Amino acid sequence: DVKVTQSSRYLVKRTGEKVFLECVQDMDHENMFWYRQDPGLGLRLIYFSYDVKMKEKGDIPEGYSVSREKKERFSLILESASTNQTSMYLCASSFRMLSNQPQHFGDGTRLSIL
Amino acid sequence: AQKITQTQPGMFVQEKEAVTLDCTYDTSDPSYGLFWYKQPSSGEMIFLIYQGSYDQQNATEGRYSLNFQKARKSANLVISASQLGDSAMYFCAMREGDQTGANNLFFGTGTRLTVIP
């Protein structure tokens, strides 16, 4: 089975802190994604990566950056956390060459910024 | 314009009955794929079923089937014989294009299904 592991289920940070959310997948997927999920808004794409060291902005990249130094790991960085970044964050991965295959998700990180 | 629209914020269904969750989509690309995911209260996203735009038959996976009406741009999820464990949020999502690339998904806002004993 595909395993996508997010480093924390729950995280509490303070305004202005630099926050790192880590995601690791074990299926050799080329594509990796970061979403945030808010009630009534569904999932919105923050950033994605289709290869090591490659990154592309999604729909809501402001206030975030990402890092992909290794194929299996995709990190989301909140440069200076703000209260409006309190949300559920979901990481996903998929094969690049199989467009009919689903994205596989981690369990999510519920991040609270105080 | 929204690419994926789920108009039912919440639905109730009696245990053992069937339920249909609505999803309409908007794309001008002739090649696309539609996905349904289930999200229980624990938070993980579970893939349920996939329908490609060129697929001739409606997709089925166990108790899940997809009522795909291409001309109406709808891809409704049908759950037969509902079980208490089906209570969850359900998301419809679309991938546009046939390119083997990053295959981004556009998600709807979800429908919360509650199964009543």
PDB file of C-alpha atoms in Angstrom:
ATOM      1  CA  ASP A   1       0.000   0.000   0.000  1.00  0.00           C
ATOM      2  CA  VAL A   2       1.031   3.558  -0.688  1.00  0.00           C
ATOM      3  CA  LYS A   3       2.088   5.361   2.427  1.00  0.00           C
ATOM      4  CA  VAL A   4       2.181   9.122   2.686  1.00  0.00           C
ATOM      5  CA  THR A   5       3.350  10.238   6.100  1.00  0.00           C
ATOM      6  CA  GLN A   6       3.000  13.710   7.508  1.00  0.00           C
ATOM      7  CA  SER A   7       5.261  14.526  10.417  1.00  0.00           C
ATOM      8  CA  SER A   8       2.597  15.819  12.809  1.00  0.00           C
ATOM      9  CA  ARG A   9      -1.150  15.299  13.234  1.00  0.00           C
ATOM     10  CA  TYR A  10      -1.503  18.400  15.425  1.00  0.00           C
ATOM     11  CA  LEU A  11       0.744  21.430  15.675  1.00  0.00           C
ATOM     12  CA  VAL A  12       0.448  24.681  17.603  1.00  0.00           C
ATOM     13  CA  LYS A  13       2.715  27.600  16.743  1.00  0.00           C
ATOM     14  CA  ARG A  14       2.880  31.306  17.435  1.00  0.00           C
ATOM     15  CA  THR A  15       2.427  34.232  15.077  1.00  0.00           C
ATOM     16  CA  GLY A  16       5.667  35.120  13.342  1.00  0.00           C
ATOM     17  CA  GLU A  17       7.308  31.724  13.796  1.00  0.00           C
ATOM     18  CA  LYS A  18       8.797  29.845  10.870  1.00  0.00           C
ATOM     19  CA  VAL A  19       6.896  26.572  10.567  1.00  0.00           C
ATOM     20  CA  PHE A  20       7.946  23.421   8.736  1.00  0.00           C
ATOM     21  CA  LEU A  21       5.486  20.717   7.701  1.00  0.00           C
ATOM     22  CA  GLU A  22       7.127  17.557   6.443  1.00  0.00           C
ATOM     23  CA  CYS A  23       5.739  14.917   4.123  1.00  0.00           C
ATOM     24  CA  VAL A  24       7.327  11.634   3.062  1.00  0.00           C
ATOM     25  CA  GLN A  25       6.031   9.063   0.577  1.00  0.00           C
ATOM     26  CA  ASP A  26       7.326   5.555   0.023  1.00  0.00           C
ATOM     27  CA  MET A  27       6.014   4.767  -3.469  1.00  0.00           C
ATOM     28  CA  ASP A  28       8.607   6.498  -5.626  1.00  0.00           C
ATOM     29  CA  HIS A  29       5.991   8.979  -6.864  1.00  0.00           C
ATOM     30  CA  GLU A  30       7.268  11.835  -8.980  1.00  0.00           C
ATOM     31  CA  ASN A  31       4.458  14.241  -8.085  1.00  0.00           C
ATOM     32  CA  MET A  32       3.867  15.684  -4.652  1.00  0.00           C
ATOM     33  CA  PHE A  33       1.310  18.250  -3.539  1.00  0.00           C
ATOM     34  CA  TRP A  34       0.409  20.440  -0.586  1.00  0.00           C
ATOM     35  CA  TYR A  35      -3.208  21.456   0.025  1.00  0.00           C
ATOM     36  CA  ARG A  36      -4.971  23.333   2.741  1.00  0.00           C
ATOM     37  CA  GLN A  37      -8.516  22.459   3.710  1.00  0.00           C
ATOM     38  CA  ASP A  38     -10.932  24.921   5.251  1.00  0.00           C
ATOM     39  CA  PRO A  39     -14.639  24.419   6.029  1.00  0.00           C
ATOM     40  CA  GLY A  40     -16.823  25.330   3.088  1.00  0.00           C
ATOM     41  CA  LEU A  41     -13.853  25.821   0.782  1.00  0.00           C
ATOM     42  CA  GLY A  42     -12.786  22.262   0.055  1.00  0.00           C
ATOM     43  CA  LEU A  43      -9.142  21.582  -0.715  1.00  0.00           C
ATOM     44  CA  ARG A  44      -7.043  24.312  -2.247  1.00  0.00           C
ATOM     45  CA  LEU A  45      -3.670  23.678  -3.834  1.00  0.00           C
ATOM     46  CA  ILE A  46      -0.759  25.591  -2.321  1.00  0.00           C
ATOM     47  CA  TYR A  47       2.245  24.190  -4.182  1.00  0.00           C
ATOM     48  CA  PHE A  48       3.162  21.104  -6.108  1.00  0.00           C
ATOM     49  CA  SER A  49       6.306  19.461  -7.389  1.00  0.00           C
ATOM     50  CA  TYR A  50       6.747  17.062 -10.293  1.00  0.00           C
ATOM     51  CA  ASP A  51      10.409  16.313  -9.736  1.00  0.00           C
ATOM     52  CA  VAL A  52      13.242  16.811  -7.303  1.00  0.00           C
ATOM     53  CA  LYS A  53      14.089  20.490  -6.880  1.00  0.00           C
ATOM     54  CA  MET A  54      11.129  21.448  -9.079  1.00  0.00           C
ATOM     55  CA  LYS A  55       8.188  23.381  -7.690  1.00  0.00           C
ATOM     56  CA  GLU A  56       5.143  25.102  -9.089  1.00  0.00           C
ATOM     57  CA  LYS A  57       2.705  27.498  -7.459  1.00  0.00           C
ATOM     58  CA  GLY A  58      -0.824  26.367  -6.935  1.00  0.00           C
ATOM     59  CA  ASP A  59      -3.874  28.506  -6.310  1.00  0.00           C
ATOM     60  CA  ILE A  60      -2.876  30.009  -2.953  1.00  0.00           C
ATOM     61  CA  PRO A  61       0.937  30.142  -2.626  1.00  0.00           C
ATOM     62  CA  GLU A  62       1.162  33.464  -0.785  1.00  0.00           C
ATOM     63  CA  GLY A  63       2.841  33.143   2.585  1.00  0.00           C
ATOM     64  CA  TYR A  64       4.199  29.673   1.821  1.00  0.00           C
ATOM     65  CA  SER A  65       7.264  28.131   0.269  1.00  0.00           C
ATOM     66  CA  VAL A  66       8.289  24.537  -0.396  1.00  0.00           C
ATOM     67  CA  SER A  67      11.375  22.413  -0.641  1.00  0.00           C
ATOM     68  CA  ARG A  68      11.977  19.150  -2.456  1.00  0.00           C
ATOM     69  CA  GLU A  69      15.567  18.052  -2.071  1.00  0.00           C
ATOM     70  CA  LYS A  70      14.790  14.337  -2.289  1.00  0.00           C
ATOM     71  CA  LYS A  71      12.180  12.528  -4.317  1.00  0.00           C
ATOM     72  CA  GLU A  72      10.394  11.075  -1.325  1.00  0.00           C
ATOM     73  CA  ARG A  73      10.205  14.240   0.766  1.00  0.00           C
ATOM     74  CA  PHE A  74       8.240  17.456   0.206  1.00  0.00           C
ATOM     75  CA  SER A  75       8.304  20.180   2.840  1.00  0.00           C
ATOM     76  CA  LEU A  76       5.905  23.071   3.266  1.00  0.00           C
ATOM     77  CA  ILE A  77       7.288  26.176   4.960  1.00  0.00           C
ATOM     78  CA  LEU A  78       5.351  29.006   6.508  1.00  0.00           C
ATOM     79  CA  GLU A  79       7.925  31.775   6.463  1.00  0.00           C
ATOM     80  CA  SER A  80       6.236  33.895   9.140  1.00  0.00           C
ATOM     81  CA  ALA A  81       3.122  32.212  10.443  1.00  0.00           C
ATOM     82  CA  SER A  82      -0.059  34.229  10.719  1.00  0.00           C
ATOM     83  CA  THR A  83      -3.401  33.402  12.319  1.00  0.00           C
ATOM     84  CA  ASN A  84      -5.096  33.125   8.905  1.00  0.00           C
ATOM     85  CA  GLN A  85      -2.870  30.138   8.200  1.00  0.00           C
ATOM     86  CA  THR A  86      -4.627  28.131  10.878  1.00  0.00           C
ATOM     87  CA  SER A  87      -5.970  25.233   8.867  1.00  0.00           C
ATOM     88  CA  MET A  88      -5.782  21.550   8.010  1.00  0.00           C
ATOM     89  CA  TYR A  89      -2.837  20.802   5.710  1.00  0.00           C
ATOM     90  CA  LEU A  90      -2.838  17.752   3.483  1.00  0.00           C
ATOM     91  CA  CYS A  91       0.058  16.309   1.537  1.00  0.00           C
ATOM     92  CA  ALA A  92      -0.477  14.032  -1.471  1.00  0.00           C
ATOM     93  CA  SER A  93       1.590  12.178  -4.040  1.00  0.00           C
ATOM     94  CA  SER A  94       1.008  10.470  -7.389  1.00  0.00           C
ATOM     95  CA  PHE A  95       2.764   8.961 -10.357  1.00  0.00           C
ATOM     96  CA  ARG A  96       3.640  11.445 -13.066  1.00  0.00           C
ATOM     97  CA  MET A  97       3.169   9.170 -16.045  1.00  0.00           C
ATOM     98  CA  LEU A  98      -0.177   7.677 -15.009  1.00  0.00           C
ATOM     99  CA  SER A  99      -2.706  10.479 -15.216  1.00  0.00           C
ATOM    100  CA  ASN A 100      -5.664   8.246 -14.380  1.00  0.00           C
ATOM    101  CA  GLN A 101      -4.190   7.250 -11.047  1.00  0.00           C
ATOM    102  CA  PRO A 102      -5.428   8.971  -7.905  1.00  0.00           C
ATOM    103  CA  GLN A 103      -3.434  11.145  -5.622  1.00  0.00           C
ATOM    104  CA  HIS A 104      -2.659   9.431  -2.341  1.00  0.00           C
ATOM    105  CA  PHE A 105      -3.001  11.530   0.773  1.00  0.00           C
ATOM    106  CA  GLY A 106      -1.418  11.674   4.170  1.00  0.00           C
ATOM    107  CA  ASP A 107      -3.500  11.886   7.348  1.00  0.00           C
ATOM    108  CA  GLY A 108      -3.239  15.665   7.497  1.00  0.00           C
ATOM    109  CA  THR A 109      -1.779  18.166   9.947  1.00  0.00           C
ATOM    110  CA  ARG A 110      -4.114  20.383  11.933  1.00  0.00           C
ATOM    111  CA  LEU A 111      -2.104  23.551  12.408  1.00  0.00           C
ATOM    112  CA  SER A 112      -3.122  26.260  14.860  1.00  0.00           C
ATOM    113  CA  ILE A 113      -1.379  29.621  14.840  1.00  0.00           C
ATOM    114  CA  LEU A 114      -1.882  31.581  18.053  1.00  0.00           C
TER     115      LEU A 114
ATOM    116  CA  ALA B   1     -15.959  29.949 -12.385  1.00  0.00           C
ATOM    117  CA  GLN B   2     -15.854  26.908 -10.174  1.00  0.00           C
ATOM    118  CA  LYS B   3     -14.471  23.871 -11.905  1.00  0.00           C
ATOM    119  CA  ILE B   4     -16.198  21.470  -9.522  1.00  0.00           C
ATOM    120  CA  THR B   5     -19.557  22.191  -7.883  1.00  0.00           C
ATOM    121  CA  GLN B   6     -21.078  20.152  -5.105  1.00  0.00           C
ATOM    122  CA  THR B   7     -24.405  21.738  -4.238  1.00  0.00           C
ATOM    123  CA  GLN B   8     -25.301  19.549  -1.251  1.00  0.00           C
ATOM    124  CA  PRO B   9     -23.474  20.680   1.905  1.00  0.00           C
ATOM    125  CA  GLY B  10     -25.133  17.866   3.860  1.00  0.00           C
ATOM    126  CA  MET B  11     -27.120  14.727   3.145  1.00  0.00           C
ATOM    127  CA  PHE B  12     -28.886  12.167   5.311  1.00  0.00           C
ATOM    128  CA  VAL B  13     -29.648   8.590   4.360  1.00  0.00           C
ATOM    129  CA  GLN B  14     -31.204   5.681   6.181  1.00  0.00           C
ATOM    130  CA  GLU B  15     -28.972   2.691   6.754  1.00  0.00           C
ATOM    131  CA  LYS B  16     -29.236   0.105   3.933  1.00  0.00           C
ATOM    132  CA  GLU B  17     -30.712   2.681   1.533  1.00  0.00           C
ATOM    133  CA  ALA B  18     -28.967   4.095  -1.543  1.00  0.00           C
ATOM    134  CA  VAL B  19     -27.849   7.721  -1.773  1.00  0.00           C
ATOM    135  CA  THR B  20     -26.673   9.955  -4.614  1.00  0.00           C
ATOM    136  CA  LEU B  21     -24.140  12.719  -4.070  1.00  0.00           C
ATOM    137  CA  ASP B  22     -24.147  15.350  -6.801  1.00  0.00           C
ATOM    138  CA  CYS B  23     -21.150  16.715  -8.645  1.00  0.00           C
ATOM    139  CA  THR B  24     -21.035  18.946 -11.713  1.00  0.00           C
ATOM    140  CA  TYR B  25     -17.882  20.068 -13.442  1.00  0.00           C
ATOM    141  CA  ASP B  26     -16.778  22.715 -15.862  1.00  0.00           C
ATOM    142  CA  THR B  27     -14.055  22.203 -18.433  1.00  0.00           C
ATOM    143  CA  SER B  28     -13.498  22.828 -22.116  1.00  0.00           C
ATOM    144  CA  ASP B  29     -10.829  20.154 -22.340  1.00  0.00           C
ATOM    145  CA  PRO B  30     -12.092  17.012 -24.100  1.00  0.00           C
ATOM    146  CA  SER B  31      -9.838  14.847 -21.965  1.00  0.00           C
ATOM    147  CA  TYR B  32     -10.304  14.855 -18.210  1.00  0.00           C
ATOM    148  CA  GLY B  33     -10.712  12.570 -15.245  1.00  0.00           C
ATOM    149  CA  LEU B  34     -13.097  12.644 -12.321  1.00  0.00           C
ATOM    150  CA  PHE B  35     -12.333  11.309  -8.856  1.00  0.00           C
ATOM    151  CA  TRP B  36     -14.322  10.826  -5.690  1.00  0.00           C
ATOM    152  CA  TYR B  37     -12.717  10.801  -2.250  1.00  0.00           C
ATOM    153  CA  LYS B  38     -14.102  10.020   1.197  1.00  0.00           C
ATOM    154  CA  GLN B  39     -12.852  11.835   4.284  1.00  0.00           C
ATOM    155  CA  PRO B  40     -13.914  10.347   7.640  1.00  0.00           C
ATOM    156  CA  SER B  41     -13.765  12.443  10.792  1.00  0.00           C
ATOM    157  CA  SER B  42     -10.231  11.183  11.381  1.00  0.00           C
ATOM    158  CA  GLY B  43      -9.111  13.321   8.439  1.00  0.00           C
ATOM    159  CA  GLU B  44      -7.490  11.000   5.919  1.00  0.00           C
ATOM    160  CA  MET B  45      -8.594  11.224   2.285  1.00  0.00           C
ATOM    161  CA  ILE B  46      -9.592   7.859   0.859  1.00  0.00           C
ATOM    162  CA  PHE B  47      -9.828   7.390  -2.896  1.00  0.00           C
ATOM    163  CA  LEU B  48     -13.110   5.748  -3.930  1.00  0.00           C
ATOM    164  CA  ILE B  49     -13.620   5.758  -7.685  1.00  0.00           C
ATOM    165  CA  TYR B  50     -12.353   7.194 -10.979  1.00  0.00           C
ATOM    166  CA  GLN B  51     -14.060   8.002 -14.293  1.00  0.00           C
ATOM    167  CA  GLY B  52     -12.201   9.043 -17.426  1.00  0.00           C
ATOM    168  CA  SER B  53     -13.874  11.289 -19.967  1.00  0.00           C
ATOM    169  CA  TYR B  54     -13.439   8.715 -22.710  1.00  0.00           C
ATOM    170  CA  ASP B  55     -14.645   5.775 -20.659  1.00  0.00           C
ATOM    171  CA  GLN B  56     -17.669   4.233 -22.312  1.00  0.00           C
ATOM    172  CA  GLN B  57     -19.146   2.713 -19.192  1.00  0.00           C
ATOM    173  CA  ASN B  58     -19.890   4.171 -15.810  1.00  0.00           C
ATOM    174  CA  ALA B  59     -17.278   3.273 -13.234  1.00  0.00           C
ATOM    175  CA  THR B  60     -18.166   0.919 -10.394  1.00  0.00           C
ATOM    176  CA  GLU B  61     -16.206  -0.139  -7.307  1.00  0.00           C
ATOM    177  CA  GLY B  62     -18.120  -2.389  -4.950  1.00  0.00           C
ATOM    178  CA  ARG B  63     -20.976  -0.370  -3.432  1.00  0.00           C
ATOM    179  CA  TYR B  64     -19.819   2.790  -5.217  1.00  0.00           C
ATOM    180  CA  SER B  65     -20.833   3.686  -8.729  1.00  0.00           C
ATOM    181  CA  LEU B  66     -20.488   6.821 -10.744  1.00  0.00           C
ATOM    182  CA  ASN B  67     -23.438   8.146 -12.735  1.00  0.00           C
ATOM    183  CA  PHE B  68     -21.499   9.880 -15.503  1.00  0.00           C
ATOM    184  CA  GLN B  69     -23.569  12.131 -17.770  1.00  0.00           C
ATOM    185  CA  LYS B  70     -21.094  13.788 -20.080  1.00  0.00           C
ATOM    186  CA  ALA B  71     -23.520  16.075 -21.894  1.00  0.00           C
ATOM    187  CA  ARG B  72     -24.746  17.443 -18.578  1.00  0.00           C
ATOM    188  CA  LYS B  73     -21.214  17.562 -17.154  1.00  0.00           C
ATOM    189  CA  SER B  74     -22.238  15.668 -14.090  1.00  0.00           C
ATOM    190  CA  ALA B  75     -20.510  12.850 -12.230  1.00  0.00           C
ATOM    191  CA  ASN B  76     -22.729  11.854  -9.346  1.00  0.00           C
ATOM    192  CA  LEU B  77     -21.583   9.277  -6.816  1.00  0.00           C
ATOM    193  CA  VAL B  78     -24.077   6.581  -5.922  1.00  0.00           C
ATOM    194  CA  ILE B  79     -23.569   4.621  -2.719  1.00  0.00           C
ATOM    195  CA  SER B  80     -25.754   1.546  -2.466  1.00  0.00           C
ATOM    196  CA  ALA B  81     -26.799  -0.188   0.749  1.00  0.00           C
ATOM    197  CA  SER B  82     -25.470   2.586   3.012  1.00  0.00           C
ATOM    198  CA  GLN B  83     -23.609   1.592   6.149  1.00  0.00           C
ATOM    199  CA  LEU B  84     -22.930   3.565   9.315  1.00  0.00           C
ATOM    200  CA  GLY B  85     -19.270   3.682   8.345  1.00  0.00           C
ATOM    201  CA  ASP B  86     -20.175   5.631   5.222  1.00  0.00           C
ATOM    202  CA  SER B  87     -20.783   8.725   7.350  1.00  0.00           C
ATOM    203  CA  ALA B  88     -18.070  11.116   6.182  1.00  0.00           C
ATOM    204  CA  MET B  89     -17.268  14.078   3.941  1.00  0.00           C
ATOM    205  CA  TYR B  90     -17.217  13.240   0.250  1.00  0.00           C
ATOM    206  CA  PHE B  91     -15.231  15.246  -2.272  1.00  0.00           C
ATOM    207  CA  CYS B  92     -15.499  15.277  -6.036  1.00  0.00           C
ATOM    208  CA  ALA B  93     -12.344  16.262  -7.943  1.00  0.00           C
ATOM    209  CA  MET B  94     -11.292  16.738 -11.557  1.00  0.00           C
ATOM    210  CA  ARG B  95      -8.049  16.511 -13.462  1.00  0.00           C
ATOM    211  CA  GLU B  96      -7.983  18.375 -16.765  1.00  0.00           C
ATOM    212  CA  GLY B  97      -6.083  17.264 -19.812  1.00  0.00           C
ATOM    213  CA  ASP B  98      -4.433  14.044 -20.792  1.00  0.00           C
ATOM    214  CA  GLN B  99      -0.888  15.153 -20.312  1.00  0.00           C
ATOM    215  CA  THR B 100       1.255  12.927 -18.189  1.00  0.00           C
ATOM    216  CA  GLY B 101       2.411  15.657 -15.934  1.00  0.00           C
ATOM    217  CA  ALA B 102       1.614  16.903 -12.525  1.00  0.00           C
ATOM    218  CA  ASN B 103      -2.074  16.046 -12.933  1.00  0.00           C
ATOM    219  CA  ASN B 104      -3.365  18.646 -10.527  1.00  0.00           C
ATOM    220  CA  LEU B 105      -6.795  18.051  -9.077  1.00  0.00           C
ATOM    221  CA  PHE B 106      -9.536  20.636  -8.634  1.00  0.00           C
ATOM    222  CA  PHE B 107     -11.739  19.828  -5.659  1.00  0.00           C
ATOM    223  CA  GLY B 108     -15.330  20.670  -4.829  1.00  0.00           C
ATOM    224  CA  THR B 109     -16.390  21.945  -1.419  1.00  0.00           C
ATOM    225  CA  GLY B 110     -17.635  18.556  -0.306  1.00  0.00           C
ATOM    226  CA  THR B 111     -20.837  16.929   0.921  1.00  0.00           C
ATOM    227  CA  ARG B 112     -21.189  15.669   4.471  1.00  0.00           C
ATOM    228  CA  LEU B 113     -23.103  12.404   4.474  1.00  0.00           C
ATOM    229  CA  THR B 114     -24.747  11.135   7.631  1.00  0.00           C
ATOM    230  CA  VAL B 115     -26.104   7.594   7.734  1.00  0.00           C
ATOM    231  CA  ILE B 116     -28.980   7.169  10.157  1.00  0.00           C
ATOM    232  CA  PRO B 117     -29.430   3.812  11.915  1.00  0.00           C
TER     233      PRO B 117
END
